[in-house]
Amino acid sequence: MIHAVLINRFTLRMMQEDALMQIYASGDARAFEELYRRHKGGVFSFLRRQCDSFEVCEELAHDTWIAVIRQALAYQSNNSSAQFKTWLYRIAHNRLVDHWRKYGSSANVLFEELSDVIANDESTNQQPAIESHMQLEELLSSLATLSPEQTEAILLKIEGFSHAEIAEITSAKQETVKSRLRYAAKHLKLSMEFYA
Amino acid sequence: MTEKQIEQLKKMLSDAHPIQSTDELDNQILKAARIESEKLKAESIDSRSSSWLNSLGSLGVAAMLTVTVFLGLSQVLSPDDLVANKVPTQDVDSVAFKQKEVDSSVQGLSQNTIVKPSSTQLSSAPSKGSRDDILMQFDLSETEDLLANLSDDFFGDAGVKQSSIRLAMNDINSFIQVGEFDGARQRYRDFTFDCQECGLPDSLEDLVLAASSGIRANGSKDNTG
């Protein structure tokens, strides 16, 4: 048990996320601020890479965090064993899927983002190798062929989630997650080797 | 996907411009969280009060049951039945004598309590010896790791942060190694004074306990995606 004197800003930064949710559920807003500080960037990037409008993305992020705020007590009683991050991303995924159902899935923003990276890379290298250039083109065209579900699986994997956690977030079977990642890897493999 | 592929893609995305939400969104969310926290605090107090009232209620029921049982028994039994043995009149003196013994022992007890007040204080406030024992648990690398987990915004410049942590922790470690615990405490106070906004624990003992206990979390670093 943590001594009351230790519950200051320093301690909040060191605490596990489930404990922070419990503290927030008892009415300490600082615990939420700490959770938000840790995950706001990750959640926002995850959403932004899958929806083409910045404004829509902000709306989805807003709805995600408001759901966290409103379910603080429920999290304490129903999800004590669940990892906070998995729970948070599941909420974000659900908001995203609701959006896709209403308005259709968006253009691949991840594709555009990587295009920018590659464009910058080419401009900094005075004479890019022809082979490398071809591989970059291949990477971009491969990314463009991925389905939203495959792109999402890659983004969650990059975020550090295991197959089981991705399955939990996306409400899919673990085998489905693995096959999505396998498919993505098969299409991206050649290009990825370039960027080692 | 292989780990290598994931790492490569992660590197590419980290090269991209950081994706950030607007300050307006941050403010909206944090404001909503603060409003909700007030409600949660009120609910938390209410639930504590109601559990206190529930336990009071239980005590009340128990008291009523006890009274009912006594009343029932008094209806069944006569007052004489309730007295086990009548005290013979010749034993009155001995009873009085015993009462004297009881009085003197009670007086002795109260004297003991007055004479040794510090024995109760010791259990609540740790002695200097026990506080020194806590400092003996100081682990240089563990404490440095714990402080290094703090985000750079605590210290401003990352380089300054690293060097000031290392310098202070090495000094503190040196003091502890030679048994100069007060010197270590003073050095820690200086360190916290240099970074008052860091919200560091009030005492060096608290810091050592924090480093050695389970409150250190891997997830404390920024996760900006």
PDB file of C-alpha atoms in Angstrom, chain A residues 2 5-6 8-11 13-17 24-29 32-34 36-42 44-45 48-49 54 58 61-62 65-66 69-70 72-73 85 110 113-114 117-118 120 139 154-155 157-159 181-182 184-185 188-189 192-193 195-196, chain B residues 1-6 8-17 19-22 25-26 28-30 32-34 36-38 40-41 43-44 48 146-147 149-151 153-154 197-202 206-207 209-210 214-225:
ATOM      1  CA  ILE A   2       1.310   3.419  -0.902  1.00  0.00           C
ATOM      2  CA  VAL A   5       2.332  11.309   1.693  1.00  0.00           C
ATOM      3  CA  LEU A   6       3.706   9.728  -1.491  1.00  0.00           C
ATOM      4  CA  ASN A   8       1.998  13.601  -5.149  1.00  0.00           C
ATOM      5  CA  ARG A   9       2.762  14.414  -8.762  1.00  0.00           C
ATOM      6  CA  PHE A  10       5.988  12.431  -8.633  1.00  0.00           C
ATOM      7  CA  THR A  11       4.225   9.289  -7.447  1.00  0.00           C
ATOM      8  CA  ARG A  13       4.068   9.543 -12.716  1.00  0.00           C
ATOM      9  CA  MET A  14       5.410   6.274 -11.369  1.00  0.00           C
ATOM     10  CA  MET A  15       2.103   4.535 -10.849  1.00  0.00           C
ATOM     11  CA  GLN A  16       0.532   1.707 -12.822  1.00  0.00           C
ATOM     12  CA  GLU A  17      -2.400   2.710 -14.974  1.00  0.00           C
ATOM     13  CA  TYR A  24      -9.440   8.895 -10.529  1.00  0.00           C
ATOM     14  CA  ALA A  25     -12.588   6.918  -9.736  1.00  0.00           C
ATOM     15  CA  SER A  26     -12.261   8.124  -6.149  1.00  0.00           C
ATOM     16  CA  GLY A  27     -12.291  11.726  -7.410  1.00  0.00           C
ATOM     17  CA  ASP A  28      -8.663  12.759  -7.931  1.00  0.00           C
ATOM     18  CA  ALA A  29      -8.475  14.535 -11.304  1.00  0.00           C
ATOM     19  CA  PHE A  32      -6.675  11.294 -15.094  1.00  0.00           C
ATOM     20  CA  GLU A  33      -4.320  14.085 -16.163  1.00  0.00           C
ATOM     21  CA  GLU A  34      -1.437  11.643 -15.815  1.00  0.00           C
ATOM     22  CA  TYR A  36      -4.074  11.550 -20.503  1.00  0.00           C
ATOM     23  CA  ARG A  37      -0.484  12.768 -20.625  1.00  0.00           C
ATOM     24  CA  ARG A  38       0.759   9.219 -21.195  1.00  0.00           C
ATOM     25  CA  HIS A  39      -1.675   8.237 -23.917  1.00  0.00           C
ATOM     26  CA  LYS A  40      -3.054  11.311 -25.641  1.00  0.00           C
ATOM     27  CA  GLY A  41      -0.398  11.254 -28.368  1.00  0.00           C
ATOM     28  CA  GLY A  42      -0.661   7.529 -29.013  1.00  0.00           C
ATOM     29  CA  PHE A  44      -4.511  10.600 -31.410  1.00  0.00           C
ATOM     30  CA  SER A  45      -1.904   9.205 -33.838  1.00  0.00           C
ATOM     31  CA  ARG A  48      -5.355  10.241 -37.209  1.00  0.00           C
ATOM     32  CA  ARG A  49      -3.632   7.582 -39.297  1.00  0.00           C
ATOM     33  CA  PHE A  54      -8.278  16.329 -38.704  1.00  0.00           C
ATOM     34  CA  GLU A  58     -10.375  15.323 -32.916  1.00  0.00           C
ATOM     35  CA  ALA A  61     -10.423  11.401 -29.755  1.00  0.00           C
ATOM     36  CA  HIS A  62     -12.760  13.608 -27.715  1.00  0.00           C
ATOM     37  CA  TRP A  65     -11.610  10.174 -23.685  1.00  0.00           C
ATOM     38  CA  ILE A  66     -15.089  11.249 -22.577  1.00  0.00           C
ATOM     39  CA  ILE A  69     -14.097   9.612 -17.978  1.00  0.00           C
ATOM     40  CA  ARG A  70     -17.676   8.389 -17.797  1.00  0.00           C
ATOM     41  CA  ALA A  72     -14.170   5.346 -14.600  1.00  0.00           C
ATOM     42  CA  LEU A  73     -16.311   3.704 -11.947  1.00  0.00           C
ATOM     43  CA  LYS A  85      -4.139   0.650 -22.527  1.00  0.00           C
ATOM     44  CA  LEU A 110      -0.777   6.357 -43.086  1.00  0.00           C
ATOM     45  CA  GLU A 113       2.319  10.170 -43.951  1.00  0.00           C
ATOM     46  CA  LEU A 114       4.881   7.685 -45.193  1.00  0.00           C
ATOM     47  CA  VAL A 117       8.699  10.730 -44.967  1.00  0.00           C
ATOM     48  CA  ILE A 118      10.003   9.218 -48.162  1.00  0.00           C
ATOM     49  CA  ASN A 120      11.845  14.185 -47.289  1.00  0.00           C
ATOM     50  CA  LEU A 139       6.294   0.199 -50.328  1.00  0.00           C
ATOM     51  CA  ILE A 154      -0.109  -2.906 -38.171  1.00  0.00           C
ATOM     52  CA  LEU A 155      -0.654   0.328 -36.241  1.00  0.00           C
ATOM     53  CA  LYS A 157       1.428  -3.835 -33.478  1.00  0.00           C
ATOM     54  CA  ILE A 158       3.648  -0.770 -33.813  1.00  0.00           C
ATOM     55  CA  GLU A 159       2.033   0.570 -30.655  1.00  0.00           C
ATOM     56  CA  LEU A 181      -0.401  -9.177 -40.152  1.00  0.00           C
ATOM     57  CA  ARG A 182       0.968 -12.023 -42.281  1.00  0.00           C
ATOM     58  CA  ALA A 184       0.548  -7.131 -44.609  1.00  0.00           C
ATOM     59  CA  ALA A 185       4.063  -8.473 -44.055  1.00  0.00           C
ATOM     60  CA  LEU A 188       5.508  -4.964 -47.414  1.00  0.00           C
ATOM     61  CA  LYS A 189       8.454  -7.282 -46.927  1.00  0.00           C
ATOM     62  CA  MET A 192      10.722  -2.874 -45.538  1.00  0.00           C
ATOM     63  CA  GLU A 193      14.113  -4.446 -46.006  1.00  0.00           C
ATOM     64  CA  TYR A 195      14.640   0.854 -44.594  1.00  0.00           C
ATOM     65  CA  ALA A 196      16.805  -1.242 -42.282  1.00  0.00           C
TER      66      ALA A 196
ATOM     67  CA  MET B   1       4.964  -9.500 -39.163  1.00  0.00           C
ATOM     68  CA  THR B   2       8.426  -9.935 -37.807  1.00  0.00           C
ATOM     69  CA  GLU B   3       9.747  -7.772 -34.996  1.00  0.00           C
ATOM     70  CA  LYS B   4      12.346  -6.377 -37.369  1.00  0.00           C
ATOM     71  CA  GLN B   5       9.672  -5.215 -39.795  1.00  0.00           C
ATOM     72  CA  ILE B   6       7.691  -3.612 -37.012  1.00  0.00           C
ATOM     73  CA  GLN B   8      11.533  -0.556 -39.273  1.00  0.00           C
ATOM     74  CA  LEU B   9       8.029   0.746 -39.822  1.00  0.00           C
ATOM     75  CA  LYS B  10       8.085   2.338 -36.367  1.00  0.00           C
ATOM     76  CA  LYS B  11      11.307   4.123 -37.302  1.00  0.00           C
ATOM     77  CA  MET B  12       9.743   5.438 -40.490  1.00  0.00           C
ATOM     78  CA  LEU B  13       6.745   6.781 -38.604  1.00  0.00           C
ATOM     79  CA  SER B  14       8.937   8.371 -35.958  1.00  0.00           C
ATOM     80  CA  ASP B  15      10.711  10.227 -38.788  1.00  0.00           C
ATOM     81  CA  ALA B  16       7.388  11.730 -39.818  1.00  0.00           C
ATOM     82  CA  HIS B  17       6.106  14.970 -38.344  1.00  0.00           C
ATOM     83  CA  ILE B  19       0.802  14.130 -34.965  1.00  0.00           C
ATOM     84  CA  GLN B  20      -0.639  16.296 -32.223  1.00  0.00           C
ATOM     85  CA  SER B  21      -4.067  17.261 -31.088  1.00  0.00           C
ATOM     86  CA  THR B  22      -4.922  20.909 -30.497  1.00  0.00           C
ATOM     87  CA  LEU B  25      -9.124  19.551 -27.375  1.00  0.00           C
ATOM     88  CA  ASP B  26      -6.766  18.926 -24.451  1.00  0.00           C
ATOM     89  CA  GLN B  28     -11.949  20.353 -23.214  1.00  0.00           C
ATOM     90  CA  ILE B  29     -11.070  16.816 -22.138  1.00  0.00           C
ATOM     91  CA  LEU B  30      -9.235  17.841 -18.980  1.00  0.00           C
ATOM     92  CA  ALA B  32     -14.591  17.372 -18.449  1.00  0.00           C
ATOM     93  CA  ALA B  33     -12.363  15.094 -16.356  1.00  0.00           C
ATOM     94  CA  ARG B  34     -12.206  17.661 -13.537  1.00  0.00           C
ATOM     95  CA  GLU B  36     -16.534  14.409 -13.426  1.00  0.00           C
ATOM     96  CA  SER B  37     -13.938  13.999 -10.670  1.00  0.00           C
ATOM     97  CA  GLU B  38     -15.973  16.311  -8.442  1.00  0.00           C
ATOM     98  CA  LEU B  40     -16.864  10.956  -8.315  1.00  0.00           C
ATOM     99  CA  LYS B  41     -15.461  12.510  -5.146  1.00  0.00           C
ATOM    100  CA  GLU B  43     -20.096   9.703  -4.732  1.00  0.00           C
ATOM    101  CA  SER B  44     -17.061   8.304  -2.981  1.00  0.00           C
ATOM    102  CA  ARG B  48     -18.352   5.867   2.628  1.00  0.00           C
ATOM    103  CA  LEU B 146      13.349   5.790 -11.110  1.00  0.00           C
ATOM    104  CA  LEU B 147      14.264   9.454 -11.485  1.00  0.00           C
ATOM    105  CA  ASN B 149      11.846   7.762 -15.849  1.00  0.00           C
ATOM    106  CA  LEU B 150      10.580  11.254 -15.232  1.00  0.00           C
ATOM    107  CA  SER B 151       9.803  13.128 -18.393  1.00  0.00           C
ATOM    108  CA  ASP B 153       9.488  18.487 -18.940  1.00  0.00           C
ATOM    109  CA  PHE B 154      10.098  18.006 -15.226  1.00  0.00           C
ATOM    110  CA  GLU B 197       8.259  22.039  -9.381  1.00  0.00           C
ATOM    111  CA  CYS B 198       9.267  18.375  -9.786  1.00  0.00           C
ATOM    112  CA  GLY B 199       6.940  17.250  -7.009  1.00  0.00           C
ATOM    113  CA  LEU B 200       9.597  14.928  -5.571  1.00  0.00           C
ATOM    114  CA  PRO B 201       8.824  13.050  -2.342  1.00  0.00           C
ATOM    115  CA  ASP B 202       9.163  15.131   0.812  1.00  0.00           C
ATOM    116  CA  ASP B 206      10.140   8.330   0.878  1.00  0.00           C
ATOM    117  CA  LEU B 207      12.235   8.342  -2.287  1.00  0.00           C
ATOM    118  CA  LEU B 209      10.831   3.468  -0.371  1.00  0.00           C
ATOM    119  CA  ALA B 210       9.374   4.518  -3.714  1.00  0.00           C
ATOM    120  CA  GLY B 214       6.275  -1.674  -6.604  1.00  0.00           C
ATOM    121  CA  ILE B 215       5.099   1.781  -7.566  1.00  0.00           C
ATOM    122  CA  ARG B 216       7.649   2.042 -10.342  1.00  0.00           C
ATOM    123  CA  ALA B 217       5.831   1.468 -13.633  1.00  0.00           C
ATOM    124  CA  ASN B 218       7.199   0.822 -17.084  1.00  0.00           C
ATOM    125  CA  GLY B 219       4.367   2.809 -18.517  1.00  0.00           C
ATOM    126  CA  SER B 220       5.410   6.047 -16.929  1.00  0.00           C
ATOM    127  CA  LYS B 221       7.216   7.295 -19.976  1.00  0.00           C
ATOM    128  CA  ASP B 222       5.473   9.472 -22.521  1.00  0.00           C
ATOM    129  CA  ASN B 223       3.628   7.559 -25.153  1.00  0.00           C
ATOM    130  CA  THR B 224       3.320   9.996 -27.952  1.00  0.00           C
ATOM    131  CA  GLY B 225       2.993   7.420 -30.699  1.00  0.00           C
TER     132      GLY B 225
END
